[in-house]
Short mmCIF file of C-alpha atoms and ligand atoms in Angstrom, two decimals:
data_model
loop_
_atom_site.label_atom_id
_atom_site.label_comp_id
_atom_site.label_asym_id
_atom_site.label_seq_id
_atom_site.Cartn_x
_atom_site.Cartn_y
_atom_site.Cartn_z
CA MET S 1 70.35 -22.95 35.60
CA ILE S 2 70.52 -24.54 32.13
CA VAL S 3 70.70 -28.28 31.43
CA LEU S 4 71.26 -30.18 28.18
CA GLY S 5 69.35 -33.49 28.04
CA ILE S 6 70.08 -36.47 25.80
CA GLU S 7 67.70 -39.38 25.13
CA THR S 8 68.81 -42.50 23.21
CA SER S 9 67.22 -45.42 25.07
CA CYS S 10 65.03 -46.70 22.25
CA ASP S 11 64.41 -45.49 18.70
CA GLU S 12 64.42 -41.72 19.14
CA THR S 13 67.66 -39.76 19.08
CA ALA S 14 66.81 -36.62 21.02
CA ALA S 15 68.48 -33.59 22.62
CA ALA S 16 66.88 -30.71 24.49
CA VAL S 17 67.81 -27.69 26.55
CA VAL S 18 65.68 -26.76 29.58
CA ASP S 19 66.24 -24.06 32.17
CA GLY S 20 65.71 -24.03 35.93
CA ASP S 21 62.26 -22.47 35.59
CA GLY S 22 61.08 -25.24 33.27
CA ARG S 23 61.36 -23.25 30.06
CA ILE S 24 62.04 -25.56 27.12
CA LEU S 25 64.66 -23.66 25.09
CA ALA S 26 65.04 -26.46 22.53
CA ASP S 27 63.46 -29.87 22.06
CA GLU S 28 64.83 -31.82 19.09
CA VAL S 29 63.71 -35.36 18.31
CA LEU S 30 64.81 -37.48 15.37
CA SER S 31 62.67 -40.55 15.01
CA GLN S 32 64.28 -43.59 13.42
CA ILE S 33 60.88 -45.02 12.52
CA ASP S 34 61.71 -45.15 8.80
CA ASP S 35 64.80 -47.28 9.54
CA HIS S 36 62.77 -49.78 11.56
CA ARG S 37 59.54 -49.80 9.57
CA PRO S 38 60.61 -52.54 7.11
CA PHE S 39 61.09 -54.85 10.11
CA GLY S 40 57.72 -53.98 11.73
CA GLY S 41 59.47 -53.33 15.04
CA ILE S 42 62.62 -51.91 16.59
CA VAL S 43 65.86 -53.68 15.72
CA PRO S 44 68.49 -52.96 18.45
CA GLU S 45 71.51 -53.02 16.09
CA VAL S 46 69.83 -50.68 13.62
CA ALA S 47 68.92 -48.34 16.49
CA ALA S 48 72.47 -48.27 17.90
CA ARG S 49 73.99 -47.46 14.52
CA ALA S 50 71.46 -44.70 13.89
CA HIS S 51 72.06 -43.14 17.33
CA LEU S 52 75.78 -43.04 16.64
CA GLU S 53 75.25 -41.29 13.30
CA LEU S 54 72.71 -38.79 14.61
CA ILE S 55 73.83 -37.88 18.11
CA ASP S 56 76.39 -35.12 17.41
CA GLY S 57 74.14 -33.39 14.89
CA ILE S 58 71.10 -33.42 17.16
CA VAL S 59 73.07 -32.01 20.11
CA ASP S 60 74.40 -29.22 17.87
CA ARG S 61 70.90 -28.51 16.60
CA ALA S 62 69.44 -28.32 20.11
CA MET S 63 72.21 -25.98 21.28
CA GLY S 64 71.71 -23.81 18.19
CA ARG S 65 67.93 -23.62 18.60
CA ALA S 66 68.32 -22.78 22.30
CA GLY S 67 70.89 -20.11 21.41
CA VAL S 68 73.25 -21.21 24.16
CA GLU S 69 76.94 -22.14 24.25
CA PHE S 70 78.35 -25.15 26.08
CA SER S 71 79.85 -22.67 28.54
CA ASP S 72 76.30 -21.54 29.46
CA LEU S 73 75.32 -25.04 30.62
CA ASP S 74 75.31 -26.16 34.25
CA ALA S 75 74.97 -29.88 33.58
CA VAL S 76 74.46 -32.55 30.93
CA ALA S 77 71.85 -35.20 31.66
CA ALA S 78 71.52 -38.41 29.66
CA THR S 79 69.16 -41.36 29.90
CA GLY S 80 71.20 -43.96 31.78
CA GLY S 81 68.58 -46.73 31.49
CA PRO S 82 66.43 -48.70 31.21
CA GLY S 83 66.51 -49.38 27.48
CA LEU S 84 68.52 -50.85 24.65
CA ILE S 85 72.17 -50.98 25.71
CA GLY S 86 73.68 -49.77 22.42
CA GLY S 87 71.74 -46.52 22.46
CA LEU S 88 72.22 -45.99 26.19
CA LEU S 89 76.00 -46.31 25.84
CA ILE S 90 76.07 -43.72 23.05
CA GLY S 91 73.99 -41.19 25.00
CA VAL S 92 75.86 -41.68 28.26
CA MET S 93 79.29 -41.50 26.55
CA THR S 94 78.33 -38.32 24.71
CA ALA S 95 77.09 -36.67 27.92
CA LYS S 96 80.19 -37.72 29.87
CA ALA S 97 82.46 -36.41 27.10
CA ILE S 98 80.76 -32.99 27.05
CA ALA S 99 80.75 -32.81 30.86
CA THR S 100 84.42 -33.77 31.07
CA VAL S 101 85.64 -31.32 28.44
CA ARG S 102 83.53 -28.45 29.83
CA SER S 103 84.05 -29.37 33.53
CA MET S 104 80.40 -29.57 34.41
CA ALA S 105 78.08 -31.98 36.19
CA PHE S 106 76.94 -35.23 34.58
CA ILE S 107 73.55 -36.63 35.52
CA ALA S 108 72.30 -40.12 34.63
CA VAL S 109 68.52 -40.06 34.41
CA ASN S 110 66.23 -43.06 34.63
CA HIS S 111 64.07 -42.89 31.49
CA LEU S 112 60.97 -43.71 33.54
CA GLU S 113 61.79 -40.85 35.90
CA GLY S 114 61.85 -38.58 32.85
CA HIS S 115 58.28 -39.63 32.00
CA ALA S 116 57.28 -39.45 35.68
CA LEU S 117 58.49 -35.87 36.26
CA THR S 118 57.17 -34.43 32.98
CA ALA S 119 53.93 -33.37 34.70
CA ARG S 120 55.99 -31.09 36.98
CA LEU S 121 57.57 -29.49 33.92
CA THR S 122 54.25 -28.96 32.15
CA ASP S 123 51.86 -28.38 35.07
CA GLY S 124 54.09 -27.54 38.03
CA LEU S 125 52.60 -30.34 40.15
CA ASP S 126 53.64 -30.89 43.75
CA PHE S 127 54.51 -34.34 45.10
CA PRO S 128 52.91 -36.79 45.61
CA TYR S 129 50.76 -37.78 42.62
CA LEU S 130 49.57 -40.97 41.01
CA LEU S 131 51.05 -41.82 37.62
CA LEU S 132 49.90 -44.22 34.94
CA LEU S 133 52.90 -44.74 32.69
CA VAL S 134 51.93 -46.49 29.48
CA SER S 135 54.30 -46.79 26.56
CA GLY S 136 56.00 -49.21 24.18
CA GLY S 137 58.33 -50.64 26.80
CA HIS S 138 56.57 -50.02 30.09
CA CYS S 139 53.18 -50.18 31.69
CA GLN S 140 53.11 -49.23 35.35
CA LEU S 141 51.11 -47.44 38.02
CA LEU S 142 53.35 -45.48 40.38
CA ALA S 143 53.01 -43.21 43.38
CA VAL S 144 55.44 -40.39 42.56
CA GLU S 145 56.57 -39.24 46.00
CA GLY S 146 59.66 -37.18 45.23
CA VAL S 147 62.66 -36.94 42.91
CA GLY S 148 64.15 -40.46 42.98
CA ASP S 149 61.33 -41.63 45.21
CA TYR S 150 58.73 -43.86 43.55
CA ARG S 151 56.46 -46.61 44.74
CA ARG S 152 55.27 -49.10 42.16
CA LEU S 153 51.62 -50.00 42.69
CA GLY S 154 51.23 -52.17 39.61
CA THR S 155 53.06 -53.35 36.50
CA THR S 156 52.47 -55.57 33.50
CA LEU S 157 52.94 -59.30 33.91
CA ASP S 158 53.74 -59.73 30.21
CA ASP S 159 53.52 -57.15 27.38
CA ALA S 160 53.60 -53.39 27.71
CA LEU S 161 50.45 -51.70 26.41
CA GLY S 162 52.20 -49.93 23.52
CA GLU S 163 53.55 -53.30 22.45
CA ALA S 164 50.01 -54.71 22.42
CA PHE S 165 48.92 -51.78 20.22
CA ASP S 166 51.90 -52.34 17.91
CA LYS S 167 51.28 -56.09 17.60
CA THR S 168 47.57 -55.60 16.98
CA ALA S 169 48.38 -53.12 14.22
CA LYS S 170 50.87 -55.53 12.67
CA MET S 171 48.34 -58.39 12.67
CA LEU S 172 45.83 -56.11 10.95
CA GLY S 173 48.33 -54.98 8.33
CA LEU S 174 48.42 -51.42 9.68
CA GLY S 175 51.63 -49.39 9.88
CA PHE S 176 54.30 -49.11 12.56
CA PRO S 177 54.21 -47.71 15.23
CA GLY S 178 50.79 -49.19 15.66
CA GLY S 179 49.24 -47.07 18.40
CA PRO S 180 48.30 -44.05 16.27
CA GLU S 181 47.13 -46.35 13.41
CA VAL S 182 44.86 -48.38 15.68
CA GLU S 183 43.49 -45.19 17.21
CA LYS S 184 42.75 -43.76 13.77
CA ALA S 185 41.04 -46.93 12.50
CA ALA S 186 39.06 -47.27 15.75
CA ARG S 187 37.39 -43.88 15.22
CA SER S 188 35.07 -45.27 12.54
CA GLY S 189 34.64 -48.71 14.16
CA ASP S 190 32.05 -50.39 16.34
CA GLY S 191 33.72 -51.24 19.67
CA SER S 192 30.96 -53.62 20.70
CA ARG S 193 31.20 -55.93 17.68
CA PHE S 194 33.95 -58.22 19.03
CA PRO S 195 33.69 -59.23 22.69
CA LEU S 196 37.41 -59.21 23.54
CA PRO S 197 38.62 -60.17 27.04
CA ARG S 198 39.50 -57.60 29.74
CA PRO S 199 42.52 -59.31 31.34
CA MET S 200 42.94 -58.72 35.12
CA LYS S 201 39.69 -56.70 35.33
CA GLY S 202 38.04 -57.20 38.71
CA ARG S 203 41.19 -58.68 40.22
CA GLU S 204 42.85 -57.27 43.31
CA GLY S 205 45.79 -54.91 42.90
CA ALA S 206 46.88 -52.85 39.93
CA ASP S 207 48.86 -55.25 37.73
CA PHE S 208 48.21 -55.59 34.00
CA SER S 209 48.34 -58.37 31.43
CA PHE S 210 47.87 -57.95 27.71
CA SER S 211 49.07 -61.21 26.14
CA GLY S 212 45.61 -62.86 26.35
CA LEU S 213 44.01 -59.88 24.65
CA LYS S 214 46.59 -60.01 21.89
CA THR S 215 45.98 -63.74 21.38
CA ARG S 216 42.22 -63.16 21.10
CA VAL S 217 42.81 -60.44 18.50
CA ARG S 218 44.81 -62.96 16.49
CA GLN S 219 42.14 -65.63 16.83
CA THR S 220 39.45 -63.15 15.81
CA ILE S 221 41.42 -62.21 12.70
CA GLU S 222 41.91 -65.89 11.84
CA GLY S 223 38.18 -66.44 12.29
CA LEU S 224 37.36 -63.60 9.91
CA ALA S 225 40.01 -64.00 7.29
CA GLN S 226 38.73 -65.29 4.02
CA GLY S 227 41.16 -63.40 1.84
CA ASP S 228 41.76 -59.81 2.89
CA LEU S 229 40.00 -58.22 5.85
CA GLU S 230 37.40 -55.60 4.97
CA ASP S 231 38.08 -52.06 6.16
CA ARG S 232 34.99 -52.39 8.35
CA ASP S 233 36.42 -55.48 10.09
CA VAL S 234 39.71 -53.68 10.75
CA ALA S 235 37.91 -50.62 12.14
CA ASP S 236 35.59 -52.69 14.34
CA LEU S 237 38.43 -54.82 15.66
CA CYS S 238 40.54 -51.73 16.45
CA ALA S 239 37.57 -50.14 18.22
CA SER S 240 36.89 -53.36 20.15
CA PHE S 241 40.56 -53.61 21.12
CA GLN S 242 40.60 -50.02 22.31
CA ALA S 243 37.38 -50.50 24.27
CA ALA S 244 38.93 -53.51 26.06
CA VAL S 245 42.09 -51.54 26.82
CA GLU S 246 40.10 -48.59 28.16
CA ASP S 247 38.12 -50.88 30.48
CA VAL S 248 41.28 -52.51 31.78
CA LEU S 249 43.08 -49.21 32.34
CA ALA S 250 40.08 -47.72 34.16
CA ASP S 251 39.71 -50.79 36.38
CA ARG S 252 43.41 -51.05 37.29
CA THR S 253 43.77 -47.30 37.81
CA ALA S 254 40.69 -47.26 40.08
CA ASN S 255 42.39 -49.83 42.31
CA ALA S 256 45.62 -47.83 42.31
CA ILE S 257 43.63 -44.73 43.31
CA LEU S 258 42.42 -46.62 46.38
CA THR S 259 45.96 -47.65 47.29
CA PHE S 260 47.23 -44.11 46.69
CA ARG S 261 44.55 -42.72 49.01
CA GLY S 262 45.71 -45.13 51.72
CA LEU S 263 49.34 -44.09 51.27
CA HIS S 264 48.62 -40.35 51.18
CA PRO S 265 45.42 -39.63 53.07
CA GLU S 266 46.16 -35.90 53.40
CA THR S 267 46.88 -35.31 49.72
CA SER S 268 43.89 -37.44 48.85
CA LEU S 269 41.63 -35.19 50.84
CA SER S 270 42.95 -31.92 49.46
CA SER S 271 44.11 -32.11 45.86
CA PRO S 272 44.92 -35.59 44.54
CA VAL S 273 46.16 -35.79 40.96
CA LEU S 274 46.20 -38.58 38.39
CA VAL S 275 48.81 -38.16 35.67
CA VAL S 276 49.04 -40.22 32.49
CA ALA S 277 52.34 -40.29 30.58
CA GLY S 278 54.24 -42.36 28.01
CA GLY S 279 53.54 -42.83 24.30
CA VAL S 280 50.14 -44.50 24.73
CA ALA S 281 49.02 -41.42 26.69
CA ALA S 282 48.87 -39.69 23.30
CA ASN S 283 45.68 -41.73 22.66
CA GLU S 284 42.65 -39.42 22.82
CA ALA S 285 40.10 -42.12 23.70
CA ILE S 286 42.27 -43.37 26.56
CA ARG S 287 42.79 -39.84 27.85
CA LYS S 288 39.07 -39.20 27.76
CA ARG S 289 38.26 -42.38 29.69
CA LEU S 290 40.88 -41.65 32.36
CA LYS S 291 39.64 -38.10 32.69
CA VAL S 292 36.14 -39.38 33.45
CA LEU S 293 37.53 -41.87 35.98
CA ALA S 294 39.60 -39.16 37.70
CA ALA S 295 36.55 -36.88 37.96
CA GLU S 296 34.46 -39.71 39.45
CA LYS S 297 37.14 -40.33 42.07
CA GLY S 298 37.71 -36.66 42.92
CA PHE S 299 41.15 -36.54 41.28
CA GLN S 300 42.48 -33.77 39.07
CA PHE S 301 43.60 -35.19 35.71
CA VAL S 302 46.83 -34.16 34.03
CA ALA S 303 48.08 -35.41 30.66
CA PRO S 304 51.14 -33.69 29.18
CA PRO S 305 50.89 -32.70 25.49
CA PRO S 306 51.44 -35.71 23.18
CA ASN S 307 54.94 -34.59 22.09
CA LEU S 308 56.04 -34.67 25.74
CA CYS S 309 54.31 -38.03 26.31
CA THR S 310 56.23 -39.89 23.62
CA ASP S 311 59.99 -40.20 24.06
CA ASN S 312 61.82 -36.88 24.09
CA ALA S 313 64.86 -35.26 25.65
CA ALA S 314 63.07 -32.33 27.31
CA MET S 315 61.90 -34.74 29.98
CA ILE S 316 65.48 -35.91 30.51
CA ALA S 317 66.82 -32.35 30.70
CA TRP S 318 64.03 -31.46 33.14
CA ALA S 319 64.76 -34.51 35.35
CA GLY S 320 68.38 -33.26 35.22
CA VAL S 321 67.23 -29.83 36.42
CA GLU S 322 65.28 -31.42 39.28
CA ARG S 323 68.27 -33.54 40.27
CA LEU S 324 70.80 -30.73 39.96
CA LYS S 325 68.69 -28.54 42.26
CA LEU S 326 69.00 -31.29 44.89
CA GLY S 327 72.71 -31.86 44.26
CA MET S 328 72.01 -35.33 42.87
CA THR S 329 74.75 -35.61 40.24
CA ASP S 330 76.56 -38.75 39.08
CA ASP S 331 80.16 -39.91 38.88
CA PHE S 332 81.85 -40.61 35.58
CA ASP S 333 82.04 -44.30 36.49
CA PHE S 334 78.24 -44.57 36.06
CA LYS S 335 77.44 -47.55 33.85
CA ALA S 336 74.41 -47.63 31.54
CA ARG S 337 71.70 -49.93 32.92
CA PRO S 338 69.51 -51.90 30.45
CA ARG S 339 67.26 -52.72 33.41
CA TRP S 340 66.70 -50.09 36.06
CA PRO S 341 63.52 -50.31 38.13
CA LEU S 342 62.25 -47.00 39.50
CA ASP S 343 61.16 -48.64 42.74
CA PRO S 344 64.01 -50.84 43.98
CA ASP S 345 61.73 -52.34 46.64
CA ALA S 346 59.18 -53.65 44.15
CA PRO S 347 59.54 -57.30 43.17
CA PRO S 348 61.14 -57.75 39.73
CA ALA S 349 58.63 -57.41 36.92
CA PRO S 350 58.12 -60.84 35.39
CA GLY S 351 58.30 -59.75 31.76
CA ALA S 352 57.80 -56.17 30.84
CA GLY S 353 59.77 -56.04 27.62
CA VAL S 354 63.08 -54.27 27.25
CA LYS S 355 62.35 -51.45 29.63
CA ALA S 356 60.88 -53.12 32.73
O1 KG4 J 401 56.97 -43.49 25.14
P1 KG4 J 401 57.22 -44.00 23.75
O2 KG4 J 401 57.45 -42.99 22.65
O3 KG4 J 401 58.43 -44.96 23.71
C1 KG4 J 401 58.71 -45.88 24.73
O4 KG4 J 401 59.32 -45.47 25.74
O5 KG4 J 401 58.27 -47.04 24.56
O6 KG4 J 401 55.97 -44.94 23.37
C2 KG4 J 401 55.87 -45.56 22.11
C3 KG4 J 401 54.62 -46.42 22.12
C4 KG4 J 401 54.44 -47.26 20.87
O7 KG4 J 401 54.13 -48.58 21.24
C5 KG4 J 401 53.27 -46.58 20.16
O8 KG4 J 401 52.50 -47.48 19.37
C6 KG4 J 401 52.48 -46.05 21.34
O9 KG4 J 401 53.45 -45.59 22.25
N1 KG4 J 401 51.60 -44.95 20.93
C7 KG4 J 401 50.25 -45.01 20.99
C8 KG4 J 401 49.77 -43.79 20.42
N2 KG4 J 401 50.85 -43.03 20.06
C9 KG4 J 401 51.96 -43.75 20.38
N3 KG4 J 401 49.42 -45.96 21.44
C10 KG4 J 401 48.09 -45.73 21.36
N4 KG4 J 401 47.57 -44.62 20.82
C11 KG4 J 401 48.36 -43.62 20.34
N5 KG4 J 401 47.82 -42.52 19.82
ZN1 ZN J 402 59.46 -43.85 27.04
#
């Protein structure tokens, strides 16, 4: 079984080829970061135009690298949502066109499902497992119970965590995307210098909130700023921000671990697993903290390699493989969905950015 995957939901134009055994035959990602950098954030119209220009070339490149012909493919999977509608339409249309011309299956993949199933591609995990999904557009804790079967245990009430990293970086005059910049600056900083708040810590449940933290970062900068900030101030503030984020993630994830144990007592006794995925999961300090938490709670800890944590098409192709094995293909009347919750039974997220 061989599946071509296409990812265009945000600012990466990506195509990948993955086989039924989880071998990644090609994994091509073109980041549009340079197009968006002057704006300090992602501009939907700029993204849509770039996807349109790049999509054919990246599909060709992935097929070439994989050394396969279209006639070798069993299905084409594309991110069908959630995300920015312009990009989604381009990816879905491209996949449908290839599938129509070559008479093969079309599969619309939920972007969050792509992130959620990556740990099965990289580590061959069995269901169920607990997932912390932290990226630029989403911030959720989920019980991953099967393909297409997810239970949301917590979500953000305002910003996604990656967004909070990006905004903090912007306020400090660091580059975009902000996560890696804040992480780098934090390495030489003193995380105890600024007592930033830990929103939601100690509260019941597993929801998140980051807007208060962001506001306090801004106020702290305003309090410091007499002319330019010193490098030391930037480093200390980044370290303090990261320390606050680590505390919040550990607290919320600990609560979700309790809920997960209640839902899956048998798995919890034998071999429970905590997975972290999404762009923010590339952060070493966060990984380390979650690893310690998992060990304390008797959970195995799995974090896919950073290039499979940030947006990519291998995860979409792999979700396509998983779905194809179960006969879960889609009709050509599938419409791209800017909002597409993984758990339809969970109450709507109040404000989780473009990708709730
Ligand atoms: O998963 P992703 O590539 O795209 C979305 O689906 O959103 O995540 C991108 C986000 C950005 O907000 C970026 O700043 C953040 O992930 N990020 C990081 C790190 N690397 C990327 N945040 C913290 N530390 C990092 N090392
Ligand atoms: Zn993502």
